[in-house]
Structure formats: C-alpha cells, structure tokens
Amino acid sequence: MWVSSSSLRERKVLVKEMTQVPEVYVLGGYQTDFARNWSKEKKHFVAMMREAVKGALAETKVEPGEIEVAHTGNFAAELYSKQGHLGAFFLEIDPAFSGLPTSRHEAACASGSLAIQAASAEIEAHRYDLACVVGVEQMKTVGAGEGGDFLGTAAWYELEAKGIEFPFPKLFGKLGDEYDKRYGLKDEHLAEISTINYANAKLNPNAQTRTWYMNYDHAMSRDEFNGTIGGRIHISDCSQVTDGAVAVLLASPEYAKKWADRNGVSLSDVPRIKGWGHNTARIRFEDKVAESANDDYVLPHVRSTVTSALKRAGIADVSGIDAIETHDCFTTSEYMAIDHFGITAPGESWKAIEEGDIALGGKIPVNPSGGLIGAGHPVGATGVRQLLDGHKQVTGQAGEYQVEGAKNVQTLNIGGSGTTSVSFVIGT
Amino acid sequence: MLSTTSAASSKSADLLASREIKHVVVLGANGAMGLGSGALFTTAVPRVTFLARTKEKADGGLAAAVKMVRSSTVAKRVDTGSYEADFDRVVAEADLIFEAVTEQLDLKQEFFDRIDAVRRPDSIVATVTSGLSINQLAAGRSDSFRKNFLGLHFFNPPNVIVGTELVAGKDTDPKLVDFIDAFCTVRLGRAMVRTADTAGFAGNRVGFKVLNECAILAEEHGPLLIDELVGPYTGRAMTPLATVDLVGWDIHRAIVDNIYELAPDEAHETLKLPQYMSELMGKGVLGRKTGGGFFGKDDGGNRIVLDPKTQKYVAKASISRPDLTFIDTISNLHRVGRYEEGMKAFAAATGPYAAIAHKVIAGYISYSFHRVGEVTDDISGIDRIMGFGFNWAPPSVLVDTIGLKATIQMIEKAGLPVPPALANAQEGTKFFDDPQVNVGKFFVAA
C-alpha cells in the first residue's frame, strides 16, 4: 500500500520548516529567439548553448574565466540529436572553460529548473561563488509524430505512451477531464488562456508565436485549422515544438556584492532566488489522480511546491507575488496552476480568467512572456527561461511585457503529467 | 522577426489613435501579393474586401488567404467581389485601398483613375509596387489622393517575411507615413523600413544587384559553383541563383532593367542583365514557374544545371566540385556557433574561388553603405530590409562579424570603393544596432 498523499505532504512541511534559504543571486542571462529553427540553420545544439552562454556573459559583463561551475538542463538530446553528456559541451563554448566542473540534469520538462536547483545548492554550500546554468533543447530535428513519441518518455512510456500518437496532449486532456469531473470545466475558459498567452507573446521579441494569428474566436474554432490533438485539447491549447537555449548566471552574496560594486548598482537591487519548492509525484497520471481523490487539489504535490517556495521566501500567499511564469504546456496545465497557486479556491480557476486577473494589467498577470503556449517550449530550457523572465520583470527590463512595478515573480515548472514540480520566487 | 526600432514606442500609441482603419479593400486579391497582403489585413482589420476581375477569382484569393492564416475565422471579416460589380461601392466605403494588381504602369494608372473618382477624400491609397515610382504613380491625381498615397511594399509571402518598405511620395502627408509605420509595426507585426522613391527602393536595389552579379558570374563559372561560393555560409538561407529561379527570371529582369535605367551608380555594370538570360527568356525559360531556370530536373527527376555558355542543361551529378575546403571549414564553424571565427576565416581565405566570393560579398557591403543617404537615411534601414526582407545577413552584421579592418581590406582587394562610413570608423565600432536580433541566425551551415 502506498501512503496517502496527505501524509506525504505533512512530511514535506517538516522538511520545509527546517530549511533556511541562503542567498543565491541572479545576475542576469540571455534567451535565444525561440522562433528560430536551428535544424533549418543546419546547426548543432552546441551553437544554441554557445549563443545563450555568450549572450549571458555579455549581458552581465562577466568574463568567461570567472565562471566556476556550469550546469546544463536538457531533457532528451539523446533522442533528438543522439548526443548525451551535455555538460561537457560547455568546453566547446569558450577556451576559458577548460577544466570547468560541469554536469547535466534531467527531469523531463522541469530539467531547466533542476539545473538551477543544483547550481543553487552548490552556491548555498559555499562550494562555488559563480555558476552558469543553461537550459537547452533542439526539438525540430525530427517530425511532429516522432517528437511526440520522444516526449512520451516523460510519462511512464511503456504504460502511458508506447504506440499512442501524441501521448502528452492526451494526458493533459485527462487533467481537464478530472477538473470537469470534480468541478466542471468549460472550453471557453481554456480558449481564453490560450488567447492571453498568444497576446502576451506578441509583446515579447523572443517569443516563437509573436507573428502568428490567434484570438478567442480561433481558439474556440473546431475545424481543420484547430483540430483535436487528444480529447478536449485542440491545437490552440498546446505549447509549441521549439528550439531554444537560455542561460543565467547565479552567484553567492560575496560574488554578487563584488559584481554589484563594479557595475555601480546596489546589492539590494540585484534579484535573488528568495524561495524554492521541489516535489515529485508518482509518474503515472492515473496514480496521481487516484491519490488526490479526496484532496481539494487535483495535483497536491504541485500545490505543495508552490506553497513551500512561498514559505521559504517568507511570503504568506500569492497576494505577495506580482507576476507568475507558469508551466502552460497545455491550457489545462495553466488552468490547474491558477487554483494551485491559490489565486482562486480549488476548482474556481475560471473566476480569475473571467475577472481578467491573469491578463497583463490584471491583478496577478500569469505568463506575461506568453508562456509555453506563446513564447515556446524548448523542454530543457523552459525552467531557465521562466527564471530569466522573472529576472527581467523584477529589474524592469521586460520591455513591452513588463508588469508595472513587479517586485516578486514566482515560477512553476512541471515535468511529466504533474510529476516533478519546481517553483522559484525571484525578487529584490 | 519583429524589430522595435521603427515605431514601437509610446509615440506609437498616440499615432495609432490618430486614425482608424476599419475597412481595407484589396485590389488584385487573387494574385500572390494581393491575397498574401489580404491575409495579413484579415488578422488585424474588422472588414477586408477582396476584389478581382471576377467574384470567383476573389473567392479563390480568400480561400488561399484562409490557408495562409490557418484559420477559417478570418473569412467572417471578408467580403469578395468583382471590379465591375462592386468597385465603386466598396472603394467609396474603404479606409484603406490597397492596390496589388499586375506590375504594369498603365494598368495601375487605370485603377488609380477609378479610385480617385470614387474614394473618400480622407481614405488612404497604398500600392504594393516593388519597383514603379510612387511619384510617377501619383502624378496628375487629385490633391487629396496624392496626400494620402504611399508605397507599402510587402515581400512575398507576407505571412512569413515581415520586412516591409514604406515609400512616401513628395506630396504624401508625413503624418500619414508615421501612422502607417506604427500601424504596420504594431498591428501587422512588420519590420518597417522607410525608403526614398528610388528604383527598386532599398531591398531590391541592393538584393538584385547581388543576384544579378551572381547571374553574370555564372556565365563563366556555372550556376552551381556560384551558388556554392555565395551560399548559405555567407549569410543567407537560400542561395542566390536558386532565389532568382524562385522569384522568376521575368521579375528579375524587370527589377534590374529598371534599376539599370533609372539609377546608374558605381556598380552600374553589375546591374546589366546577362545576354544569355535574355536569350533563354525568349525561349520561355522563366525559372521555377516554367519548370527550371538555373536549376531544374530532367524527365527522370534527376537534378540538372544550366550551362549558360551552351544554354543547355547538364546533369548536376556530372559537375565536379573543385577544392572548396575553405567553405567546408567555415560551414563547420557556423554549425557550432563560431560565426566570427567562420567569417574571419572567410576574409582570410585565398585562391581564385575565395576571390570570387570576396568580390560578391565585398560588393554587397560596399554597395549597401554607398546607398545610405540615397535610398535610406542610415544603414539600419538597409540592414533591416536585407535581414527581414531577404533573410540575408545584413551588411552591418557582416562588417561586425568579419571585423572592420578585414572588411575594408576585402573591399579594397576586390577593387571596389570603400564606403566613408567604414573608412572613417574606429576598429571595434559595432555597426549593427538591434540587440533584439540574434545575428547568428543569418549564418547557415551548408
């Protein structure tokens, strides 16, 4: 017998209270243009890593020789590019990286956040003062069907994906079905989530869909241009197949102080990772749902990730957060995130959608960047992209998708069908 | 690729509020440019009317536009009609009349006569012409027509290529130009470039100079070799002569003849259409639309290549590749993202083949910088249209990537004039000024 989900969560609360979060500073970073197709450019993914890392170094005015450790987040280069050992590719970026300690981290779509977690832990443990984290995924090396099959390995492949066309849209369709069963769910609300993400993406110069056509009417259309991919999930409900890399530099207080001094900024204006949450649920979707049958939340471990990040940040609840970058691999995942963040009571995400709370300019903008649906979803890069967008928001550098006066931004990055969840609170 | 340098400022909100475009009429809505532009307007304007010679043709244009936008919802905003039955009524209602009929002066003038007779005095008239003079097209029209008339040159296909040229005539209201710039940038997601009313405007002037020079060089060296020498590794997605085949030889001829006649400049001879192309066009060779141009396929589906000297085709497989190791080296550097090393290796490459490639690329850079002040106010306009209209590495990106000194040496060695902007610059000057553009995307590995 498995222990009940509620007792699992209680154990995590104890861990949480014993944890002090030392300071990890985010100096800045760089995102490649997610509209690019690197296979059409005939490039190896190392070109993408290189542009992201070089861009991050230029953006932060840090010399490559200053980097002490490097972490790569990547889901499935073995499948997409028949290449493993991605940490080692750092040494192909700059000769100054010769000898650098590197590693690669994988937890499906949460791989990027796991790389950030590892780098943060090393900084907190005083092993290193300055880490470079890059999230990278080159997905357009294969066609949609084959890519969909590769993504199926983020689920329990043999039980949930093998021989199934586009397994993930179907799994997240089931998430919608579970909401429908417990609380009711309308397509209109999912269409509105899609509309908002695409609209925000038009303001983001790195967003994959920034020139694409989308509005509520199209998201609600059901003909061949917006066909079903799996149950209630239509094309407009899906995130994109994306090539992209994002790099961020994380620093200890000691390095951050030096860095702030030499750049003429106050340390208190350099954003920090104020809190983090990280949980894992059983990999099979039906097991997760069975465990949460008596819970208010459909994915209680996701809820726990969100609340533990807030608690570590010393923020009482989501009202202390100014914007959210969440994991909208499908509209149903964002629908789930809305109540799991506590924006509404469980099952009432539709209220925040109808009130306009999650739109840019609303009470709590969700995915001002456009999220995975609008900005794109290069799987291993997404968690890093979310943190970088949080950094842009809290430093007032998000351009046209800036949330006015944002001080604290929270991310939520999810691997699999709600399996591995990681959340960060970034703020100044 | 959306560049924000043009109009995406707080000013643009005021500009956008200064007028309204609620209804666009597209003339020539069954042609590639008409339906492509129409498709774009349907995504941002409440009502779009597709007009063609017959309603059936306009309906066909709409069906193709729906496929381009990939949403049948836009059809709800579109009505279709014919010039005979609907022209006067819908043109009188329109806020913007967008002319995309065949690229013939007399034909366009006929349409402008009809428009001038029925349009509202405050409506905007735009032409998608890629080469005809805006002032010539406006000549003799009413005051309100000339004031509200401009060139809006989308590149084909407009749903994919965002680079767009905006050309004012001498009587065009400057406020209208500002408004259209903001409207196209914000509402249509365009990368706008303002150009003078000169032959070929900015993009075709520079682009077709390069393409025609490649066609000239192909006579001696063959199309296959030239396309490899000036290939993706020099900063473009599609090779030059394959581009001419795609565009169509007749279009190529119209553009270069126009520039050759109206804009004699320091590179005049490179804009003269090669004789062999004229002769082959006489035999019906127009590029991809006639089944082949520089490149094609034989009846067995095997790739064939034109030999301009004999005007006959030979099997691609029969053409041997000379030693082009320098291209392989550069391509391999691009593949792993080492673009600067790649382009520095390009500038340093030696031998007769490298010299041909240097001549074309140095010519592109020199010619572009020499057009500043003539076709655009600054190099960033030419950069933007080459980057977002042609998908070529903009000239400034090449200078930055190759290095200033090496670029100047390459231009001098090719016997071409060094632009003052380069000659007077300090080493280390960055010429490309749009931080939102990933310049690496222009360097394609072979």
PDB file of C-alpha atoms in Angstrom, chain A residues 63 103 172 183 207 284 294 304 385:
ATOM      1  CA  GLU A  63      34.332  37.231 -18.126  1.00  0.00           C
ATOM      2  CA  SER A 103      27.044  18.413 -15.194  1.00  0.00           C
ATOM      3  CA  PHE A 172      -3.283  16.804 -20.181  1.00  0.00           C
ATOM      4  CA  TYR A 183     -15.631  20.982 -10.516  1.00  0.00           C
ATOM      5  CA  ALA A 207       8.508  34.598 -28.458  1.00  0.00           C
ATOM      6  CA  ARG A 284       1.611   7.733 -13.932  1.00  0.00           C
ATOM      7  CA  ASN A 294     -10.052  13.115  -1.519  1.00  0.00           C
ATOM      8  CA  SER A 304       2.990  21.814  -2.100  1.00  0.00           C
ATOM      9  CA  ARG A 385      13.567  30.871 -19.349  1.00  0.00           C
TER      10      ARG A 385
END
